[in-house]
Coordinates of N, CA, C and O in Angstrom, one line a residue:
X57 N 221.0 159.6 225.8 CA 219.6 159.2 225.7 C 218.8 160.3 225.1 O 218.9 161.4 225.7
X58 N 218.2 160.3 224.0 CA 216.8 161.2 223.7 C 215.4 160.5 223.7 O 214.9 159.4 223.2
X59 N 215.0 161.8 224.6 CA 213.6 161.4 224.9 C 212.8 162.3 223.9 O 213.1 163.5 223.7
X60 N 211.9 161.8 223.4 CA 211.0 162.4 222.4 C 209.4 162.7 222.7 O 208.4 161.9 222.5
X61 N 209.4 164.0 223.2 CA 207.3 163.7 223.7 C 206.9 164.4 222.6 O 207.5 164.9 221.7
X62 N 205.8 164.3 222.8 CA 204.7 165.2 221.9 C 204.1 166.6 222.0 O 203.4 167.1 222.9
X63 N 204.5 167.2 220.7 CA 205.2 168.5 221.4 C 203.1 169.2 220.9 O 202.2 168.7 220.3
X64 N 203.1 170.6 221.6 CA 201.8 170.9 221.7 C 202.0 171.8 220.2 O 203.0 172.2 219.7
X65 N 200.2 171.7 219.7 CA 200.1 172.1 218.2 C 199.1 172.8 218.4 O 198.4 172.6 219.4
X66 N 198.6 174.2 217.1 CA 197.7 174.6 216.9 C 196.7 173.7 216.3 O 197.1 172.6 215.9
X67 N 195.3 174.2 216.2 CA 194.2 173.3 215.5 C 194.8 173.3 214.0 O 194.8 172.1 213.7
X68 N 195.1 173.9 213.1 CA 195.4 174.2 212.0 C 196.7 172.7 211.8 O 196.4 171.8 211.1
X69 N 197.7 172.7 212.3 CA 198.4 171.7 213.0 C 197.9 170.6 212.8 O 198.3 169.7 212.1
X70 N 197.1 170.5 213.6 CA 196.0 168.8 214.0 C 195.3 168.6 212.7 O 195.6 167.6 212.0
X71 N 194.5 169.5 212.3 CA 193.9 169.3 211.2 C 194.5 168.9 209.7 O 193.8 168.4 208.8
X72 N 195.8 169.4 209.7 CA 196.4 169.3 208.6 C 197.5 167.9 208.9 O 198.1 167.5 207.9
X73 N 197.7 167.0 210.2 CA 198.3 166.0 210.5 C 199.6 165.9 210.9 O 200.3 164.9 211.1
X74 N 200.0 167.3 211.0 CA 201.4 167.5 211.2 C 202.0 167.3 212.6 O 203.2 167.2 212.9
X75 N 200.5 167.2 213.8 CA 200.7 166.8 215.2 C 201.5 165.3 215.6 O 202.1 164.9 216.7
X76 N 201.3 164.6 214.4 CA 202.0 163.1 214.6 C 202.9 162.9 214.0 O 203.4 161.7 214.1
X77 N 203.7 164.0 213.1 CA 205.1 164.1 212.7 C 206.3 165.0 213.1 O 207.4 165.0 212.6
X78 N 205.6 165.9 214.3 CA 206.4 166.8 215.2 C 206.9 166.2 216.4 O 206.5 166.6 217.5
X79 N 207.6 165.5 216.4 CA 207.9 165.6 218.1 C 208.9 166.4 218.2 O 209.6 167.0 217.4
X80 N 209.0 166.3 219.7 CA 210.2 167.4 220.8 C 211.3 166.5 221.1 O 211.2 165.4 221.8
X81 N 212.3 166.9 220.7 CA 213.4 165.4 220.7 C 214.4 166.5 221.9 O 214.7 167.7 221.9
X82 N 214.8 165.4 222.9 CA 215.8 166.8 224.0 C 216.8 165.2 224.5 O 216.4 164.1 225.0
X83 N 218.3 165.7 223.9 CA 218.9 164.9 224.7 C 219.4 164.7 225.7 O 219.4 165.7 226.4
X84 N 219.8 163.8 226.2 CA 220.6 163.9 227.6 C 221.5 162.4 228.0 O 221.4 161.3 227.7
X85 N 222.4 163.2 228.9 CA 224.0 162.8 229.0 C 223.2 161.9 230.7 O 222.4 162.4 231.5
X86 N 224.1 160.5 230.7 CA 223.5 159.7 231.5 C 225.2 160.3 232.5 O 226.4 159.9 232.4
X87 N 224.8 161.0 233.1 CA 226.2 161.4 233.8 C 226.9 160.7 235.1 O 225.9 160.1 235.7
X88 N 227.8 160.5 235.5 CA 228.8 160.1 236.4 C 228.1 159.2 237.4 O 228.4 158.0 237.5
X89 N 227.1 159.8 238.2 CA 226.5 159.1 239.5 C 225.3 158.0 238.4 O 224.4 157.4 238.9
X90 N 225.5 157.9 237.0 CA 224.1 157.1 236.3 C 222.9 157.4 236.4 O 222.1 156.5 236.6
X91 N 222.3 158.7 236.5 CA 221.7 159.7 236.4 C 221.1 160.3 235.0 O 222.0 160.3 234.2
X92 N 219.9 160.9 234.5 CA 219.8 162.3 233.5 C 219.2 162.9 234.9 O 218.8 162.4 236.0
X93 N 219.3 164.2 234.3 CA 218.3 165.4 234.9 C 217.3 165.6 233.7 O 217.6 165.6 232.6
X94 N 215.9 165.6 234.1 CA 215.4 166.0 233.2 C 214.3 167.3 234.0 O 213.8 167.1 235.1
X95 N 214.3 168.5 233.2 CA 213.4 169.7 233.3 C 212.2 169.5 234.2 O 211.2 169.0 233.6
X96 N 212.0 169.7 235.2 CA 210.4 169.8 236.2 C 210.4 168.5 236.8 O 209.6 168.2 237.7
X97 N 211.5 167.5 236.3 CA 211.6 166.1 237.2 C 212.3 166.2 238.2 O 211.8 166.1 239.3
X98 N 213.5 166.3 238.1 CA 214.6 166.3 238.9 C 215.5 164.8 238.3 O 215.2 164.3 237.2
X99 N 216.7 164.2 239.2 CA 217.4 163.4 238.7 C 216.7 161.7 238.2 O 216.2 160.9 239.1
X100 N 216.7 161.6 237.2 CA 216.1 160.2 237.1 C 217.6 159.0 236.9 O 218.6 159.3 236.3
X101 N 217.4 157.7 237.8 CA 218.6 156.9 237.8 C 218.3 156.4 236.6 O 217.1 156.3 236.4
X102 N 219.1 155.9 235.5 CA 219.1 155.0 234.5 C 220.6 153.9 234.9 O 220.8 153.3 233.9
X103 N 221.1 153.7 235.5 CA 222.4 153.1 235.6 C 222.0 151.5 235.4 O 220.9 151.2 236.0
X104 N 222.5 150.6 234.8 CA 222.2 149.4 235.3 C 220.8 149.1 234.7 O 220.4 147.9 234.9
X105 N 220.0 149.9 234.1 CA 218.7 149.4 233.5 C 218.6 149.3 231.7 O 219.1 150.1 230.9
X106 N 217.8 148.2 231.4 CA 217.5 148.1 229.7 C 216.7 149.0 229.6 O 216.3 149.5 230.6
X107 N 216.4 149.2 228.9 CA 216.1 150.1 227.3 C 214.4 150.2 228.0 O 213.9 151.3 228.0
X108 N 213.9 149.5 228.5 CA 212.8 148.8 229.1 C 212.1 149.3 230.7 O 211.1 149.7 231.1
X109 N 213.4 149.0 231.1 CA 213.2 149.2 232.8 C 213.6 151.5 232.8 O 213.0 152.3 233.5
X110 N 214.5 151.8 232.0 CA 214.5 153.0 231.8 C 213.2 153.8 231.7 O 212.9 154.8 232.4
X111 N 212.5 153.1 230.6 CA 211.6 154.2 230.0 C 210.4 153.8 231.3 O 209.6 154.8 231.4
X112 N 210.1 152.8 232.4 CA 209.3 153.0 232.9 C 209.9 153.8 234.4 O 209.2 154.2 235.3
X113 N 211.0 154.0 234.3 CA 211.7 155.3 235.5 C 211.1 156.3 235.3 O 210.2 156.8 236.0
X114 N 211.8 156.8 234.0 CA 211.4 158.0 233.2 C 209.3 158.3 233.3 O 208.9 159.3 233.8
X115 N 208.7 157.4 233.0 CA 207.2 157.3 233.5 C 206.9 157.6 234.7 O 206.3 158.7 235.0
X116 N 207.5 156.7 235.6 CA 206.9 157.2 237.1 C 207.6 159.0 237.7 O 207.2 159.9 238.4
X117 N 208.6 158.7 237.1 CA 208.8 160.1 237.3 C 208.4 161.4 236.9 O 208.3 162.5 237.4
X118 N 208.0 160.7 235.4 CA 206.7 162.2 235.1 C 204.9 162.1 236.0 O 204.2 162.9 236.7
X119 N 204.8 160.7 235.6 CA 203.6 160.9 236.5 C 203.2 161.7 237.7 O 202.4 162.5 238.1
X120 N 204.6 161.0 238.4 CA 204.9 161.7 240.1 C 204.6 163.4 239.9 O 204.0 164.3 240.5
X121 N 205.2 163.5 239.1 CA 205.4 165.0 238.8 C 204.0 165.7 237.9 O 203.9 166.8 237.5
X122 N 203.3 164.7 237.8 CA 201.8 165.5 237.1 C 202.5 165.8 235.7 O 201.9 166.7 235.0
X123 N 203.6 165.1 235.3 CA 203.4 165.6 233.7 C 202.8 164.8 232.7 O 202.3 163.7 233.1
X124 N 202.8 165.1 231.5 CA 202.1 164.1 230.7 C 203.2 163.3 230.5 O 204.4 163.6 230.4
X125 N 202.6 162.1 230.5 CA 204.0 160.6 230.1 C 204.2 160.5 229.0 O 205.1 159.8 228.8
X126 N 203.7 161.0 228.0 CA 203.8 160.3 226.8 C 205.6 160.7 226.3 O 206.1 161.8 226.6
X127 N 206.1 159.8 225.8 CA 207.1 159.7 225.6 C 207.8 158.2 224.5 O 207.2 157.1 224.3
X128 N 209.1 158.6 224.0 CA 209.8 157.4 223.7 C 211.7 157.9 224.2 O 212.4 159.0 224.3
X129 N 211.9 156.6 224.4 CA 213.3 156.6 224.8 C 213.9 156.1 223.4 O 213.2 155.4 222.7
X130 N 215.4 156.5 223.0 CA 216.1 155.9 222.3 C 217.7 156.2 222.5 O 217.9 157.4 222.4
X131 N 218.9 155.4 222.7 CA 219.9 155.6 222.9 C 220.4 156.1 221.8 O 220.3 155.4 220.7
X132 N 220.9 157.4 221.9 CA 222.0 158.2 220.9 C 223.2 157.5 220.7 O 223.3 157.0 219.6
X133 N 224.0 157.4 221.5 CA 225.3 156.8 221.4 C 225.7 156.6 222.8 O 225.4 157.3 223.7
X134 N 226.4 155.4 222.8 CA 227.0 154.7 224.2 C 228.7 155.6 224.1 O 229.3 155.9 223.1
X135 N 229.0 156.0 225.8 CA 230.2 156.6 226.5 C 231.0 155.7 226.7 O 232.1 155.5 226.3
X136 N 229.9 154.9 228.0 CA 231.0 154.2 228.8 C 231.3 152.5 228.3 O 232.2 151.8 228.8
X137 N 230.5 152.4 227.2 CA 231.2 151.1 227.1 C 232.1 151.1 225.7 O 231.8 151.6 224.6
X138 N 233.7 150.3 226.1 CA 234.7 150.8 224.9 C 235.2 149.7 225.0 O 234.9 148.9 225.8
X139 N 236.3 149.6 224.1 CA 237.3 148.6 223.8 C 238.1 149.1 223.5 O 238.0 149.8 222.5
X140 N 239.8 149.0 224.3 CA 240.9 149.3 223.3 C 241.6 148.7 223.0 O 241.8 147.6 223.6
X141 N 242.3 148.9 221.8 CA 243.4 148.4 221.2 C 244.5 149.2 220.7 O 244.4 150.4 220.2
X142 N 245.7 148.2 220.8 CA 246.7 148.6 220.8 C 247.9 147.9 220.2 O 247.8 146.7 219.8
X143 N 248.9 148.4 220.2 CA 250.4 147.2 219.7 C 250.8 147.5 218.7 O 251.2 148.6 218.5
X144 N 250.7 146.4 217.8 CA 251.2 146.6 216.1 C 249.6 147.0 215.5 O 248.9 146.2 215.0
X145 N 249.3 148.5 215.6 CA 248.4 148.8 214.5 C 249.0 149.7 214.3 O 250.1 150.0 214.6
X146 N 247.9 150.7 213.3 CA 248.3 151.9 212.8 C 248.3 152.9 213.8 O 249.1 153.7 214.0
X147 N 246.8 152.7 214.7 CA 246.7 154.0 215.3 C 246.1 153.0 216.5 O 245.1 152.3 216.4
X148 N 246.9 153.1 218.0 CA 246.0 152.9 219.1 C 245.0 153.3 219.3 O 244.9 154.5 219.1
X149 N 243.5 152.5 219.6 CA 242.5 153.9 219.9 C 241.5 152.8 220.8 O 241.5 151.6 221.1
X150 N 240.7 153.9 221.0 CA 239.2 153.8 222.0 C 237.9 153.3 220.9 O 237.4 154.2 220.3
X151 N 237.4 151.9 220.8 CA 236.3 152.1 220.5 C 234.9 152.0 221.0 O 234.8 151.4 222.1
X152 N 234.1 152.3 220.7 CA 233.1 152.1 221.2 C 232.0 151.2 220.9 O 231.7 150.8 219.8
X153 N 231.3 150.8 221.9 CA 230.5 149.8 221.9 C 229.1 150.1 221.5 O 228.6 150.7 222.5
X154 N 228.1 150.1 220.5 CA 227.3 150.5 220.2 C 226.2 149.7 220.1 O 226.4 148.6 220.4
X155 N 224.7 150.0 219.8 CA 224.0 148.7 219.8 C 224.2 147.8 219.1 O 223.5 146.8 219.3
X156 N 225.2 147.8 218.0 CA 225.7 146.6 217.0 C 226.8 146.3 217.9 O 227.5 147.0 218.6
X157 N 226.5 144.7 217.6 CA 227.7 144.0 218.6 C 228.9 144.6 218.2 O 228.7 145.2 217.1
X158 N 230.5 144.6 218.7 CA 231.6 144.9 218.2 C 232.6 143.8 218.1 O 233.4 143.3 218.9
X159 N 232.5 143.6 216.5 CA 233.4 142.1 216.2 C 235.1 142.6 216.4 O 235.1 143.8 216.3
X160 N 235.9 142.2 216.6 CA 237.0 142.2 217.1 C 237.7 142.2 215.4 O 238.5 143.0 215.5
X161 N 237.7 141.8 214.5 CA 237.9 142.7 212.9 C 237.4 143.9 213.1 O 238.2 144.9 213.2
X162 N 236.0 144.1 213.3 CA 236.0 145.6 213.2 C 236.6 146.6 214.0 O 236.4 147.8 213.7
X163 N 237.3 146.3 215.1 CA 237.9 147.2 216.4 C 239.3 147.1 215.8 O 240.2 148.0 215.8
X164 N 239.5 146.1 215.4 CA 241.0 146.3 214.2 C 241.5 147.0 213.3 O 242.7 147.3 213.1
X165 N 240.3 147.5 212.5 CA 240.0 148.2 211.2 C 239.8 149.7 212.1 O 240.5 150.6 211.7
X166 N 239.1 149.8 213.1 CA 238.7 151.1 213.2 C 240.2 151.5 213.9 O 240.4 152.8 214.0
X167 N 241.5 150.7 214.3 CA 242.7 150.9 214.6 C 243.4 151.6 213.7 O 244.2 152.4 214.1
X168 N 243.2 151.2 211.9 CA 244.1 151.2 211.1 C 244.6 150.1 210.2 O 245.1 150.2 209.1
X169 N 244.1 148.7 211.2 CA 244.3 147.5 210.4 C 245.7 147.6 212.0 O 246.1 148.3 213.0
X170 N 246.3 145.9 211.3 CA 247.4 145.6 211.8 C 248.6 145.7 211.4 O 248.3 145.5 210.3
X171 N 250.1 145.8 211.4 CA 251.2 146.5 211.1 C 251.9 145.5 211.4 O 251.8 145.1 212.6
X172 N 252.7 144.8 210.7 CA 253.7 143.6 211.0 C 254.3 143.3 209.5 O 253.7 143.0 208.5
X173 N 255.7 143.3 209.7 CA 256.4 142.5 208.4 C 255.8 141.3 207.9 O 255.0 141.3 206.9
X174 N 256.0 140.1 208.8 CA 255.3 138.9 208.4 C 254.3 138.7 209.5 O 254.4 138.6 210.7
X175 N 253.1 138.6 208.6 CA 251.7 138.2 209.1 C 251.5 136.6 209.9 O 250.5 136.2 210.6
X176 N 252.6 136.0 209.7 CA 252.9 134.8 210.3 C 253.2 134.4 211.7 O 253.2 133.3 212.3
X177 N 253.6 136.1 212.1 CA 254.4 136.1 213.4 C 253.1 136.9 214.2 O 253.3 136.9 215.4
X178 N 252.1 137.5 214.0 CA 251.1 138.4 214.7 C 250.4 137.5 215.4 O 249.9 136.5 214.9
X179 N 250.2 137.8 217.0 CA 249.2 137.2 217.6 C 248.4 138.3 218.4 O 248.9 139.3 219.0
X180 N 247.2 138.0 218.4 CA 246.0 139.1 218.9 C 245.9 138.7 220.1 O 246.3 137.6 220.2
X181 N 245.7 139.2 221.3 CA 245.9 139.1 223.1 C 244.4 139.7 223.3 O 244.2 141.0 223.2
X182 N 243.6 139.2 223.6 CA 242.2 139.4 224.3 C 242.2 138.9 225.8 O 242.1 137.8 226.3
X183 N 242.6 140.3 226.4 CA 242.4 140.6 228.1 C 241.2 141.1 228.3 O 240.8 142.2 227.9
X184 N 240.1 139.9 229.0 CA 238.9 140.1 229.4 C 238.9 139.6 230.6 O 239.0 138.4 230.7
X185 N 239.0 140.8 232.1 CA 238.5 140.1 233.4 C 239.0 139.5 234.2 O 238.5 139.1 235.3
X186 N 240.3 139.3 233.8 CA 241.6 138.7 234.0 C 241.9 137.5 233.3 O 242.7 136.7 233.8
X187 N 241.4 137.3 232.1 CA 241.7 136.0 231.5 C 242.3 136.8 230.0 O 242.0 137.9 229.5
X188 N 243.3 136.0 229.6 CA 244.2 136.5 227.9 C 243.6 134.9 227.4 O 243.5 133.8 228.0
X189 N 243.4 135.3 226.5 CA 242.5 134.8 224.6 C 243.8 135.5 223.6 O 244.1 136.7 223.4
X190 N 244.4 134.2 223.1 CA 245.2 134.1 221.9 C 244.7 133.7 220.9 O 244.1 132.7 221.0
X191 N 244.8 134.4 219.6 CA 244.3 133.7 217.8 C 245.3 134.8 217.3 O 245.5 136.0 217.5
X192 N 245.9 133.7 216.5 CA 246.9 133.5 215.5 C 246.5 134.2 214.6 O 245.8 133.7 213.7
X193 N 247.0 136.3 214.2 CA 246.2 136.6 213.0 C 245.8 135.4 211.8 O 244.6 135.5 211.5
X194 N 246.4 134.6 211.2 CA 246.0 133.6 210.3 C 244.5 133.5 211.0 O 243.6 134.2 210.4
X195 N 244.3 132.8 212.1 CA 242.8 132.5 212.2 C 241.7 133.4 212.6 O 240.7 132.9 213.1
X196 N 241.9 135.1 212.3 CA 241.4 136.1 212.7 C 240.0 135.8 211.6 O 238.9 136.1 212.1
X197 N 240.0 135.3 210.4 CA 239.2 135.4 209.7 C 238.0 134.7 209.7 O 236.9 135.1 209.4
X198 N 238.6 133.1 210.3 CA 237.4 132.4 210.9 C 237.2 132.1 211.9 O 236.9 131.0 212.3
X199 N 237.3 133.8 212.8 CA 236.8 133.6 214.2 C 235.8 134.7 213.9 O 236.1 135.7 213.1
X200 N 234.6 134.6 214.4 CA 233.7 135.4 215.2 C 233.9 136.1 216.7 O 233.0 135.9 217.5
X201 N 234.6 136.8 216.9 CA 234.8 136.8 218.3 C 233.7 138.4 218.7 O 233.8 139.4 217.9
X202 N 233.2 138.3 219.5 CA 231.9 139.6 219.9 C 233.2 140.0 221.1 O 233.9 139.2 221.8
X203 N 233.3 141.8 221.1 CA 233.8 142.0 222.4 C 233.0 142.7 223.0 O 231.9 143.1 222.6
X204 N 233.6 143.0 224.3 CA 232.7 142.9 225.5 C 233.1 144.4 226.1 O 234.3 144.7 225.8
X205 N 232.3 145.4 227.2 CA 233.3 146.2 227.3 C 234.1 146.3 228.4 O 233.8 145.9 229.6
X206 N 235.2 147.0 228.0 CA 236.3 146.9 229.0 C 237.4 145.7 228.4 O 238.2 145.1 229.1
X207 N 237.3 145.6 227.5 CA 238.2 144.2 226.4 C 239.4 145.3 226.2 O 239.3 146.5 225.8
X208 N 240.5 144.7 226.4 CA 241.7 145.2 225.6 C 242.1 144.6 224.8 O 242.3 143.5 225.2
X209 N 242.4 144.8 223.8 CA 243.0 144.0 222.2 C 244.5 144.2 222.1 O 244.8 145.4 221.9
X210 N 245.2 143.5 222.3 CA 246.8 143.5 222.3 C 247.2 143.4 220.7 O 246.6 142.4 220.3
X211 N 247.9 143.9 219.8 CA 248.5 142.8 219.0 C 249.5 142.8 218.9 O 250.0 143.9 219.0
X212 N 250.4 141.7 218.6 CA 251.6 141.4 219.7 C 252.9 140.8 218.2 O 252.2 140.1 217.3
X213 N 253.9 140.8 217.9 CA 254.5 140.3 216.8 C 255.8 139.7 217.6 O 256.4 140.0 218.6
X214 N 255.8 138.7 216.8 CA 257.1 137.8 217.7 C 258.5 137.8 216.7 O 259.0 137.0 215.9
X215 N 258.8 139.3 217.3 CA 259.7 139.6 216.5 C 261.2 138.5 216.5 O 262.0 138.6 215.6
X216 N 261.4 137.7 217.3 CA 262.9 137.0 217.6 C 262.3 135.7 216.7 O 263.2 135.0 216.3
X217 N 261.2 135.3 216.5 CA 260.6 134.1 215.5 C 261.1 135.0 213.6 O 261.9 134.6 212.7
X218 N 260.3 135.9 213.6 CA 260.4 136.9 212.8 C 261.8 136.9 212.0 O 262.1 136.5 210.9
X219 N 262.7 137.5 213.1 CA 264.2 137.4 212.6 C 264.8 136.5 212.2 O 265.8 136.7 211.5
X220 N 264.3 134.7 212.7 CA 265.1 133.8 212.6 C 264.6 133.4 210.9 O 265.2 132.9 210.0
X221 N 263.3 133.7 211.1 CA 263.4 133.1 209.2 C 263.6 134.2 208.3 O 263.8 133.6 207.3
X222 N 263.7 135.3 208.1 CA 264.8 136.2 207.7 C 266.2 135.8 207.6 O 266.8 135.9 206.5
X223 N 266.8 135.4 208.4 CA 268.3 134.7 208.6 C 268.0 133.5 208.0 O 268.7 133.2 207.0
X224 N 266.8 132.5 208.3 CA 267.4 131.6 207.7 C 266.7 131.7 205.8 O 267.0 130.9 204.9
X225 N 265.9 132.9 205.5 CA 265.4 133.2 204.0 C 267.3 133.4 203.4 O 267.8 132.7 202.5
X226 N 267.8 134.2 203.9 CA 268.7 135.1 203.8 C 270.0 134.0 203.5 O 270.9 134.3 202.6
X227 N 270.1 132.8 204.2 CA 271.2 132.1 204.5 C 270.7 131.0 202.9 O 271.5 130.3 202.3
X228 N 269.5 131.1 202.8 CA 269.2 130.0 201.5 C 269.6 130.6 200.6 O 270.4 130.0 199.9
X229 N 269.2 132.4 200.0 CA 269.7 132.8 199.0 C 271.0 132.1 198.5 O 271.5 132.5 197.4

């Protein structure tokens, strides 16, 4: 989270306009218990609140405190919400969930893409919550799928399908 106030100016400053293009930008890490600390406040909770119900925490907690409120909140980058994937890609990994939704192509791509002899045999495994979501890489293209966090992306190759049309490509030659 960075919070941005309005940082104090000489007259020269004011006069010249530069007081409404200066702010004090200070970031901070929403830590473990869902928590920031911020300077002369003490711990403010953000866990569990929008963008909305935050910034009026952040308020009453300066007020309480006799500070000036003026402020803006803006989220730097999200920690805790991710998505992984894994299986037949290039590279297993962690992504992250940002204020742009996370299409399930792009958590693929940020893997490496997907890794399979025949593309015919790839199926994608979406474990959300205790429920598995199957699509046939073939219909990867005309799915929209948004993930959510805490999604694991499987992708899965059916290699004994795989081998048999091999043997039977192999038996036509």
């Amino acid at each position: 989270i960075v919070l941005a106030t309005v940082q104090a100016a000489t007259s020269i400053e004011e006069l010249s306009g530069l007081l409404a293009a200066q702010n004090r930008r200070q970031g901070y890490t929403v830590q473990d218990d869902g928590a920031i600390a911020v300077p002369d406040v003490g711990r403010v909770q953000m866990v569990g609140l929008d963008l909305e119900e935050a910034e009026a925490a952040v308020f009453q907690a300066l007020v309480e405190n006799q500070l000036d409120p003026t402020f803006s909140i803006e989220v730097a980058e999200f920690n805790s919400k991710r998505v992984t994937v894994g299986g037949a890609v290039v590279q297993s990994t962690v992504v992250p969930i940002t204020l742009t939704p996370l299409k399930l192509q792009e958590a693929l791509a940020a893997a490496g893409g997907v890794v399979a002899a025949d593309p015919d045999f790839v199926t994608i495994r979406l474990y959300r919550e205790g429920d598995v979501y199957q699509i046939p890489l073939s219909g990867l293209a005309n799915s929209d799928v948004t993930l959510q966090a805490g999604d694991n992306v499987v992708v899965e190759t059916d290699v004994l399908a795989s081998n048999e049309v091999e043997l039977r490509r192999s038996s036509l030659d």
